[in-house]
Short mmCIF file of C-alpha atoms in Angstrom, two decimals:
data_model
loop_
_atom_site.label_atom_id
_atom_site.label_comp_id
_atom_site.label_asym_id
_atom_site.label_seq_id
_atom_site.Cartn_x
_atom_site.Cartn_y
_atom_site.Cartn_z
CA UNK A 844 0.08 0.02 -0.10
CA UNK A 845 2.64 2.48 1.06
CA UNK A 846 4.41 2.24 -2.81
CA UNK A 847 1.13 2.84 -4.88
CA UNK A 848 0.30 5.87 -2.36
CA UNK A 849 4.40 7.39 -3.24
CA UNK A 850 3.53 8.25 -6.40
CA UNK A 851 0.63 10.35 -5.50
CA UNK A 852 2.41 11.55 -2.51
CA UNK A 853 4.52 13.03 -5.30
CA UNK A 854 1.99 14.71 -7.16
CA UNK A 855 2.99 18.38 -5.75
CA UNK A 856 6.05 17.96 -3.87
CA UNK A 857 6.47 16.98 -0.02
CA UNK A 858 2.86 17.30 2.05
CA UNK A 859 2.47 19.54 4.58
CA UNK A 860 2.37 19.23 8.27
CA UNK A 861 2.59 16.41 9.86
CA UNK A 862 -0.15 13.11 10.10
CA UNK A 863 -2.36 15.38 13.34
CA UNK A 864 -1.61 19.03 11.52
CA UNK A 865 -3.79 17.66 9.37
CA UNK A 866 -6.28 15.74 10.45
CA UNK A 867 -6.84 18.99 11.74
CA UNK A 868 -7.92 20.66 8.46
CA UNK A 869 -10.69 17.56 9.17
CA UNK A 870 -14.45 19.34 10.03
CA UNK A 871 -17.55 17.37 11.72
CA UNK A 872 -18.79 17.39 7.77
CA UNK A 873 -16.20 15.45 6.50
CA UNK A 874 -15.90 13.25 9.92
CA UNK A 875 -19.69 12.67 8.92
CA UNK A 876 -19.02 11.79 5.78
CA UNK A 877 -16.61 9.17 6.75
CA UNK A 878 -18.07 6.90 8.16
CA UNK A 879 -20.47 6.37 4.31
CA UNK A 880 -17.01 5.44 3.43
CA UNK A 881 -15.57 2.03 2.58
CA UNK A 882 -11.53 0.87 2.51
CA UNK A 883 -10.44 0.36 -1.53
CA UNK A 884 -9.16 -3.61 -2.37
CA UNK A 885 -6.12 -2.33 -4.67
CA UNK A 886 -4.74 -5.96 -5.02
CA UNK A 887 -5.23 -6.45 -8.94
CA UNK A 888 -5.12 -2.31 -9.55
CA UNK A 889 -1.38 -2.90 -8.12
CA UNK A 890 -0.79 -5.32 -10.83
CA UNK A 891 -1.51 -3.05 -13.33
CA UNK A 892 2.14 -2.14 -14.98
CA UNK A 893 1.29 1.06 -16.92
CA UNK A 894 2.01 3.85 -14.12
CA UNK A 895 -0.43 6.29 -15.55
CA UNK A 896 -3.40 3.50 -15.60
CA UNK A 897 -2.68 2.51 -12.36
CA UNK A 898 -2.84 6.06 -10.74
CA UNK A 899 -5.88 6.56 -13.12
CA UNK A 900 -7.88 3.17 -11.98
CA UNK A 901 -7.08 3.61 -8.80
CA UNK A 902 -8.97 6.52 -8.70
CA UNK A 903 -11.55 5.45 -10.69
CA UNK A 904 -11.73 2.71 -7.19
CA UNK A 905 -11.43 5.63 -4.23
CA UNK A 906 -13.72 8.29 -5.82
CA UNK A 907 -15.95 6.82 -7.29
CA UNK A 908 -16.51 3.01 -5.03
CA UNK A 909 -14.18 4.21 -2.24
CA UNK A 910 -18.51 5.32 -0.60
CA UNK A 911 -21.68 3.06 0.51
CA UNK A 912 -22.83 5.47 -1.61
CA UNK A 913 -21.76 4.00 -4.07
CA UNK A 914 -25.11 2.22 -5.96
CA UNK A 915 -26.83 5.58 -6.30
CA UNK A 916 -23.83 6.47 -8.53
CA UNK A 917 -26.30 5.06 -12.11
CA UNK A 918 -28.99 7.54 -11.47
CA UNK A 919 -26.15 10.19 -13.34
CA UNK A 920 -26.14 8.62 -16.23
CA UNK A 921 -30.24 7.61 -16.59
CA UNK A 922 -31.14 10.83 -15.62
CA UNK A 923 -28.67 12.54 -18.58
CA UNK A 924 -29.88 10.14 -20.81
CA UNK A 925 -33.77 11.01 -20.06
CA UNK A 926 -32.77 14.06 -20.33
CA UNK A 927 -31.38 13.84 -24.21
CA UNK A 928 -34.42 11.35 -24.90
CA UNK A 929 -37.23 13.46 -23.38
CA UNK A 930 -38.01 11.08 -21.04
CA UNK A 931 -40.86 11.24 -18.12
CA UNK A 932 -39.44 15.23 -16.72
CA UNK A 933 -40.60 13.83 -12.75
CA UNK A 934 -38.22 10.73 -13.83
CA UNK A 935 -35.36 12.98 -15.14
CA UNK A 936 -36.13 15.23 -11.43
CA UNK A 937 -35.83 12.29 -9.31
CA UNK A 938 -33.13 10.63 -10.66
CA UNK A 939 -31.10 13.53 -10.76
CA UNK A 940 -32.23 14.06 -7.55
CA UNK A 941 -30.03 10.17 -6.67
CA UNK A 942 -28.03 10.87 -8.48
CA UNK A 943 -26.60 14.33 -6.05
CA UNK A 944 -26.69 11.27 -3.17
CA UNK A 945 -23.86 10.35 -3.92
CA UNK A 946 -22.10 13.24 -5.03
CA UNK A 947 -22.13 15.65 -1.88
CA UNK A 948 -20.62 12.71 0.41
CA UNK A 949 -18.12 12.30 -2.95
CA UNK A 950 -17.07 16.79 -2.88
CA UNK A 951 -16.68 16.04 1.04
CA UNK A 952 -14.07 13.97 0.82
CA UNK A 953 -12.43 14.92 -2.08
CA UNK A 954 -12.08 18.80 -0.11
CA UNK A 955 -10.45 15.98 2.53
CA UNK A 956 -7.58 14.52 0.75
CA UNK A 957 -6.96 18.54 -1.15
CA UNK A 958 -6.69 19.20 3.30
CA UNK A 959 -3.67 17.16 2.45
CA UNK A 960 -2.06 18.85 0.78
CA UNK A 961 -2.52 22.00 1.42
CA UNK A 962 -2.28 22.22 4.78
CA UNK A 963 -5.63 22.63 7.89
CA UNK A 964 -6.10 26.17 7.60
CA UNK A 965 -6.30 26.48 3.75
CA UNK A 966 -8.08 22.97 4.41
CA UNK A 967 -10.47 23.95 6.48
CA UNK A 968 -11.67 27.54 4.66
CA UNK A 969 -12.09 24.92 1.52
CA UNK A 970 -14.40 22.72 3.72
CA UNK A 971 -16.22 25.62 4.78
CA UNK A 972 -16.70 26.93 1.34
CA UNK A 973 -17.94 23.58 -0.31
CA UNK A 974 -19.34 21.99 2.23
CA UNK A 975 -23.15 23.16 1.42
CA UNK A 976 -22.16 23.30 -2.63
CA UNK A 977 -25.15 21.61 -4.25
CA UNK A 978 -27.68 23.50 -1.92
CA UNK A 979 -26.15 26.57 -3.47
CA UNK A 980 -25.59 25.58 -7.18
CA UNK A 981 -29.06 24.53 -6.97
CA UNK A 982 -30.41 28.33 -5.96
CA UNK A 983 -27.87 30.31 -8.55
CA UNK A 984 -29.69 27.50 -11.55
CA UNK A 985 -33.04 28.61 -9.95
CA UNK A 986 -32.35 31.77 -9.76
CA UNK A 987 -30.94 31.89 -13.05
CA UNK A 988 -34.44 30.81 -13.97
CA UNK A 989 -35.72 33.59 -12.49
CA UNK A 990 -37.48 30.87 -10.02
CA UNK A 991 -36.71 33.79 -6.65
CA UNK A 992 -39.70 31.16 -4.56
CA UNK A 993 -37.65 27.76 -5.56
CA UNK A 994 -34.80 29.09 -4.12
CA UNK A 995 -36.52 30.62 -0.84
CA UNK A 996 -38.36 26.96 -0.22
CA UNK A 997 -34.73 25.35 -1.12
CA UNK A 998 -32.67 27.36 1.42
CA UNK A 999 -35.08 27.93 3.54
CA UNK A 1000 -36.13 23.56 4.22
CA UNK A 1001 -31.95 22.90 4.57
CA UNK A 1002 -32.49 25.09 8.01
CA UNK A 1003 -34.90 23.38 8.88
CA UNK A 1004 -34.11 20.11 7.89
CA UNK A 1005 -30.34 20.58 9.74
CA UNK A 1006 -32.31 22.50 12.63
CA UNK A 1007 -34.70 19.42 12.99
CA UNK A 1008 -35.03 16.70 10.74
CA UNK A 1009 -30.70 16.22 11.46
CA UNK A 1010 -30.37 17.47 14.42
CA UNK A 1011 -33.10 15.72 16.28
CA UNK A 1012 -32.92 11.83 15.01
CA UNK A 1013 -28.76 12.48 16.11
CA UNK A 1014 -29.80 12.70 19.75
CA UNK A 1015 -32.75 10.60 19.41
CA UNK A 1016 -31.14 7.43 18.20
CA UNK A 1017 -27.60 8.26 20.18
CA UNK A 1018 -31.00 8.37 23.41
CA UNK A 1019 -31.59 5.74 22.36
CA UNK A 1020 -28.47 4.00 22.15
CA UNK A 1021 -27.34 5.49 24.62
CA UNK A 1022 -29.81 4.99 27.66
CA UNK A 1023 -27.02 3.74 30.15
CA UNK A 1024 -24.72 7.18 29.05
CA UNK A 1025 -24.80 10.93 30.28
CA UNK A 1026 -24.36 12.12 26.89
CA UNK A 1027 -23.31 15.43 27.28
CA UNK A 1028 -21.41 17.73 24.25
CA UNK A 1029 -18.54 20.81 24.39
CA UNK A 1030 -21.63 23.79 25.28
CA UNK A 1031 -19.06 25.94 23.39
CA UNK A 1032 -19.61 25.49 19.67
CA UNK A 1033 -23.72 25.08 20.29
CA UNK A 1034 -23.24 28.37 21.97
CA UNK A 1035 -21.95 30.09 18.94
CA UNK A 1036 -23.65 28.38 16.06
CA UNK A 1037 -26.99 29.51 18.03
CA UNK A 1038 -26.19 33.43 18.54
CA UNK A 1039 -25.75 33.16 15.23
CA UNK A 1040 -28.55 31.66 13.59
CA UNK A 1041 -30.63 34.03 16.20
CA UNK A 1042 -28.00 37.14 13.54
CA UNK A 1043 -29.97 35.65 11.38
CA UNK A 1044 -32.77 35.02 11.71
CA UNK A 1045 -33.48 39.00 12.87
CA UNK A 1046 -32.49 39.80 9.13
CA UNK A 1047 -34.83 37.61 7.58
CA UNK A 1048 -37.62 39.22 10.46
CA UNK A 1049 -36.75 42.42 10.19
CA UNK A 1050 -37.93 42.84 5.60
CA UNK A 1051 -41.30 40.75 7.00
CA UNK A 1052 -41.63 43.04 9.53
CA UNK A 1053 -41.21 46.41 7.56
CA UNK A 1054 -43.78 44.91 4.84
CA UNK A 1055 -46.43 44.56 7.55
CA UNK A 1056 -46.07 47.46 8.81
CA UNK A 1057 -45.37 48.91 5.42
CA UNK A 1058 -49.61 51.08 4.45
CA UNK A 1059 -48.88 49.12 1.74
CA UNK A 1060 -47.15 46.24 -0.39
CA UNK A 1061 -45.69 48.84 -3.65
CA UNK A 1062 -45.01 51.80 -0.66
CA UNK A 1063 -43.14 48.70 0.70
CA UNK A 1064 -41.52 47.04 -1.96
CA UNK A 1065 -38.02 48.73 -2.59
CA UNK A 1066 -37.10 50.00 0.99
CA UNK A 1067 -38.31 45.62 1.85
CA UNK A 1068 -35.71 45.48 -0.76
CA UNK A 1069 -32.73 47.45 -0.05
CA UNK A 1070 -32.83 46.60 3.37
CA UNK A 1071 -32.67 43.29 2.97
CA UNK A 1072 -29.34 44.05 1.06
CA UNK A 1073 -27.85 46.06 3.38
CA UNK A 1074 -28.78 42.90 5.79
CA UNK A 1075 -27.11 40.70 3.14
CA UNK A 1076 -23.60 42.27 3.65
CA UNK A 1077 -23.76 41.90 7.52
CA UNK A 1078 -24.66 38.56 7.51
CA UNK A 1079 -21.56 38.18 5.01
CA UNK A 1080 -19.43 39.65 7.44
CA UNK A 1081 -20.51 37.90 10.49
CA UNK A 1082 -19.83 34.81 8.16
CA UNK A 1083 -16.07 35.68 7.66
CA UNK A 1084 -15.81 36.38 10.50
CA UNK A 1085 -17.08 32.92 11.95
CA UNK A 1086 -14.57 31.50 9.71
CA UNK A 1087 -12.52 33.17 11.31
CA UNK A 1088 -12.90 32.32 14.37
CA UNK A 1089 -13.60 28.56 13.91
CA UNK A 1090 -10.27 28.39 11.62
CA UNK A 1091 -7.23 31.31 13.39
CA UNK A 1092 -7.91 32.24 16.86
CA UNK A 1093 -10.96 29.48 18.72
CA UNK A 1094 -9.64 26.93 16.49
CA UNK A 1095 -9.68 24.76 19.67
CA UNK A 1096 -13.34 24.54 20.58
CA UNK A 1097 -14.05 23.07 16.77
CA UNK A 1098 -11.40 20.35 16.87
CA UNK A 1099 -12.17 18.83 21.04
CA UNK A 1100 -14.16 15.92 20.28
CA UNK A 1101 -11.40 15.07 17.52
CA UNK A 1102 -8.75 15.97 19.53
CA UNK A 1103 -10.06 13.61 22.63
CA UNK A 1104 -11.01 11.08 20.03
CA UNK A 1105 -7.39 10.52 18.33
CA UNK A 1106 -6.74 6.92 18.69
CA UNK A 1107 -10.65 6.22 17.29
CA UNK A 1108 -10.06 4.47 13.22
CA UNK A 1109 -13.65 5.51 12.81
CA UNK A 1110 -12.73 9.32 13.07
CA UNK A 1111 -8.92 9.50 11.78
CA UNK A 1112 -9.17 6.63 9.89
CA UNK A 1113 -7.45 8.08 6.51
CA UNK A 1114 -3.85 8.89 8.24
CA UNK A 1115 -2.97 9.47 4.82
CA UNK A 1116 -4.12 11.05 1.29
CA UNK A 1117 -5.17 8.14 -1.25
CA UNK A 1118 -5.65 10.39 -4.20
CA UNK A 1119 -2.97 13.37 -5.03
CA UNK A 1120 -3.68 17.48 -5.24
CA UNK A 1121 -4.28 17.18 -9.21
CA UNK A 1122 -5.80 14.58 -9.37
CA UNK A 1123 -8.05 16.14 -6.27
CA UNK A 1124 -8.03 18.91 -8.23
CA UNK A 1125 -9.61 17.90 -11.22
CA UNK A 1126 -11.92 14.99 -9.62
CA UNK A 1127 -13.19 18.72 -7.92
CA UNK A 1128 -14.42 20.26 -10.88
CA UNK A 1129 -15.87 17.13 -12.75
CA UNK A 1130 -17.83 16.67 -9.94
CA UNK A 1131 -19.03 19.93 -9.20
CA UNK A 1132 -19.78 20.27 -12.66
CA UNK A 1133 -21.64 17.28 -12.82
CA UNK A 1134 -23.67 18.06 -9.39
CA UNK A 1135 -24.12 21.86 -11.26
CA UNK A 1136 -25.91 19.43 -14.63
CA UNK A 1137 -27.58 17.61 -12.10
CA UNK A 1138 -29.27 21.09 -10.08
CA UNK A 1139 -29.66 22.52 -13.78
CA UNK A 1140 -32.54 19.86 -14.71
CA UNK A 1141 -34.07 19.53 -11.09
CA UNK A 1142 -34.97 23.08 -11.03
CA UNK A 1143 -36.37 22.50 -14.94
CA UNK A 1144 -38.23 19.67 -13.49
CA UNK A 1145 -39.82 20.98 -10.72
CA UNK A 1146 -42.75 22.17 -11.68
CA UNK A 1147 -43.63 19.23 -13.25
CA UNK A 1148 -43.39 17.18 -10.72
CA UNK A 1149 -45.25 19.04 -8.22
CA UNK A 1150 -48.09 18.37 -10.90
CA UNK A 1151 -47.49 15.13 -10.98
CA UNK A 1152 -46.80 14.17 -7.70
CA UNK A 1153 -50.00 16.12 -6.11
CA UNK A 1154 -47.42 18.20 -4.15
CA UNK A 1155 -47.00 21.63 -3.82
CA UNK A 1156 -43.77 22.87 -4.59
CA UNK A 1157 -42.76 24.65 -1.95
CA UNK A 1158 -42.99 20.86 0.06
CA UNK A 1159 -40.42 19.20 -2.32
CA UNK A 1160 -38.59 22.34 -1.86
CA UNK A 1161 -38.77 22.86 2.28
CA UNK A 1162 -38.77 18.65 2.40
CA UNK A 1163 -38.00 16.79 0.14
CA UNK A 1164 -34.75 18.47 -1.59
CA UNK A 1165 -33.01 18.51 1.41
CA UNK A 1166 -33.79 14.94 3.23
CA UNK A 1167 -32.70 13.51 -0.32
CA UNK A 1168 -29.49 15.77 -1.35
CA UNK A 1169 -28.43 15.78 2.27
CA UNK A 1170 -28.90 12.04 3.50
CA UNK A 1171 -25.04 10.75 3.39
CA UNK A 1172 -23.89 13.64 5.78
CA UNK A 1173 -27.55 13.18 7.82
CA UNK A 1174 -26.48 9.33 8.05
CA UNK A 1175 -23.01 10.21 8.56
CA UNK A 1176 -24.13 12.46 11.89
CA UNK A 1177 -26.41 9.70 12.76
CA UNK A 1178 -24.35 7.10 13.39
CA UNK A 1179 -22.00 9.49 15.20
CA UNK A 1180 -24.84 9.74 17.95
CA UNK A 1181 -25.03 6.05 17.92
CA UNK A 1182 -21.48 6.03 19.32
CA UNK A 1183 -21.57 8.82 21.47
CA UNK A 1184 -20.12 10.99 19.68
CA UNK A 1185 -22.45 14.26 19.70
CA UNK A 1186 -20.35 16.65 19.34
CA UNK A 1187 -20.07 15.86 15.26
CA UNK A 1188 -23.30 15.04 15.12
CA UNK A 1189 -23.74 18.88 16.57
CA UNK A 1190 -21.52 19.89 14.44
CA UNK A 1191 -22.82 18.83 11.22
CA UNK A 1192 -26.38 20.24 11.92
CA UNK A 1193 -25.50 22.54 13.34
CA UNK A 1194 -22.19 24.04 11.33
CA UNK A 1195 -24.48 23.04 8.04
CA UNK A 1196 -27.51 25.93 9.51
CA UNK A 1197 -25.43 28.19 9.71
CA UNK A 1198 -23.66 29.06 6.12
CA UNK A 1199 -26.54 28.33 4.76
CA UNK A 1200 -28.30 30.81 6.81
CA UNK A 1201 -24.79 34.12 7.10
CA UNK A 1202 -23.60 32.01 3.44
CA UNK A 1203 -25.41 30.89 1.02
CA UNK A 1204 -28.88 32.65 1.49
CA UNK A 1205 -26.73 36.87 1.98
CA UNK A 1206 -24.54 34.80 -0.90
CA UNK A 1207 -27.92 34.65 -3.11
CA UNK A 1208 -29.35 38.03 -2.33
CA UNK A 1209 -26.60 39.68 -3.76
CA UNK A 1210 -25.86 37.38 -6.53
CA UNK A 1211 -29.71 38.60 -8.11
CA UNK A 1212 -28.74 41.49 -7.14
CA UNK A 1213 -25.95 41.55 -9.09
CA UNK A 1214 -27.75 39.92 -11.70
CA UNK A 1215 -30.74 42.42 -11.87
CA UNK A 1216 -33.06 40.14 -10.11
CA UNK A 1217 -35.31 41.55 -6.92
CA UNK A 1218 -35.21 38.53 -3.88
CA UNK A 1219 -35.69 39.88 -0.76
CA UNK A 1220 -35.39 38.05 2.80
CA UNK A 1221 -38.56 38.38 3.13
CA UNK A 1222 -39.34 33.85 3.24
CA UNK A 1223 -43.09 35.07 4.25
CA UNK A 1224 -44.73 35.42 7.75
CA UNK A 1225 -45.28 31.22 7.69
CA UNK A 1226 -42.01 30.05 6.14
CA UNK A 1227 -40.42 32.63 8.51
CA UNK A 1228 -42.13 31.40 11.63
CA UNK A 1229 -41.49 28.25 11.21
CA UNK A 1230 -37.89 29.42 11.35
CA UNK A 1231 -38.08 31.04 13.99
CA UNK A 1232 -39.58 28.09 15.95
CA UNK A 1233 -37.15 25.85 14.54
CA UNK A 1234 -34.20 28.28 15.47
CA UNK A 1235 -35.57 29.02 19.10
CA UNK A 1236 -36.06 25.56 19.70
CA UNK A 1237 -32.82 24.29 19.21
CA UNK A 1238 -31.99 26.46 21.18
CA UNK A 1239 -33.34 25.79 24.63
CA UNK A 1240 -32.71 22.02 23.40
CA UNK A 1241 -28.89 23.21 24.02
CA UNK A 1242 -28.96 24.94 26.38
CA UNK A 1243 -27.52 22.72 29.55
CA UNK A 1244 -24.70 20.83 27.15
CA UNK A 1245 -26.62 17.12 27.58
CA UNK A 1246 -28.76 15.29 25.87
CA UNK A 1247 -31.45 12.45 25.90
CA UNK A 1248 -34.15 10.80 23.34
CA UNK A 1249 -36.93 12.49 24.14
CA UNK A 1250 -34.74 16.17 23.52
CA UNK A 1251 -34.36 14.79 20.12
CA UNK A 1252 -38.35 12.74 19.94
CA UNK A 1253 -39.76 16.12 20.57
CA UNK A 1254 -37.24 18.08 17.47
CA UNK A 1255 -38.30 15.54 15.11
CA UNK A 1256 -41.97 15.69 16.29
CA UNK A 1257 -42.03 19.52 15.39
CA UNK A 1258 -40.18 19.26 12.07
CA UNK A 1259 -43.14 16.28 12.13
CA UNK A 1260 -45.80 19.40 12.45
CA UNK A 1261 -43.72 21.36 10.24
CA UNK A 1262 -43.40 18.52 7.39
CA UNK A 1263 -47.70 18.42 7.45
CA UNK A 1264 -48.04 22.26 7.53
CA UNK A 1265 -46.90 22.32 4.14
CA UNK A 1266 -48.06 19.18 2.82
CA UNK A 1267 -51.22 21.13 3.30
CA UNK A 1268 -50.35 24.27 1.59
CA UNK A 1269 -51.64 24.05 -2.48
CA UNK A 1270 -50.44 27.33 -3.23
CA UNK A 1271 -49.37 27.56 -6.93
CA UNK A 1272 -47.04 29.23 -7.41
CA UNK A 1273 -47.56 31.20 -9.56
CA UNK A 1274 -49.52 33.28 -6.21
CA UNK A 1275 -46.32 32.44 -4.84
CA UNK A 1276 -44.06 34.42 -5.93
CA UNK A 1277 -46.96 37.53 -6.34
CA UNK A 1278 -45.76 36.71 -1.92
CA UNK A 1279 -42.49 36.47 -2.32
#
């Protein structure tokens, strides 16, 4: 195995830092995704005499077959074929959604591989940027097609899914699996994320309250848009500060769990990279392009799927998209909760919610501003109310630093009620667009 890894290690020069330093570049998202990975058997590949062919086959085996979700990769060519040959558009939507599931996990894997070469700080920044690449790409394509309501619904759904579904399932399963143990986690990291989520909530509520308190929608539309753009800039500044806080000034708050489990093979199973730096860049660009293609399919066929399945666009965007698109990351969070590693589970759920709230949402507002599209932070009364209740409930749930299954069950039941609310909501897309 060492002989196979040697050319990769030399592909872009020597690695930076020791193994321990490189592990510091890992985030909760990476450790969560690692639970779905499997070791590749390179016995046959090592017998290939041609060096370039051996490198290619090794990369294919590590990247494509190195995950338990590899069975979903055939959905990608099927989605492309369905689009090219004019199959039913709901089928294109479903296949594209399935194809995005393993891609999201593989992007996390590749960014971690690149982080081995760039060092912990740059690697952590890369992970923080690519952590929710799927949601960001879907949102940008929806903006390009002027489907502002789909952007808002999908991003809101990602936040609700992380706060209630992922965190709730993790706390519930962890509590059931560890009934005889007291489950604890580092409150400091949870407090930081809760504080930032409350800031994001304020930036969402003020445009809504501003429009409600105005004399008429026509008089408040422009000021609401201006307030949203100013708030988005504030949120982006807060996110940049959060990244500096996480990667530089207070790195120890976010590495405590990993350091304490330094000898745990589940968390630190990979001491050295398995693909080279240039190979990682090529794979990252290629997979991002495939994610972009499938995202375009999803955005273009979501209305047809809504009509065919009898489900509202709001339900599909808020409930189905986040569940399927982030299934790999969510499964990893639950697996670590079973192992009583709640700091990793909380890092996945709260970290994703914070990133979407303070980075993806305001970035979409700024991008739409540049494209001449009017997107504000007013997510309407029902949607903003659900967001507010979710954030406040999560903050109360995590305030004492301990966990049990009842806390998780409560969060799950909140998610079920919110899902039922949007399931019975049959607001037409045109009406939703007028309200937004």
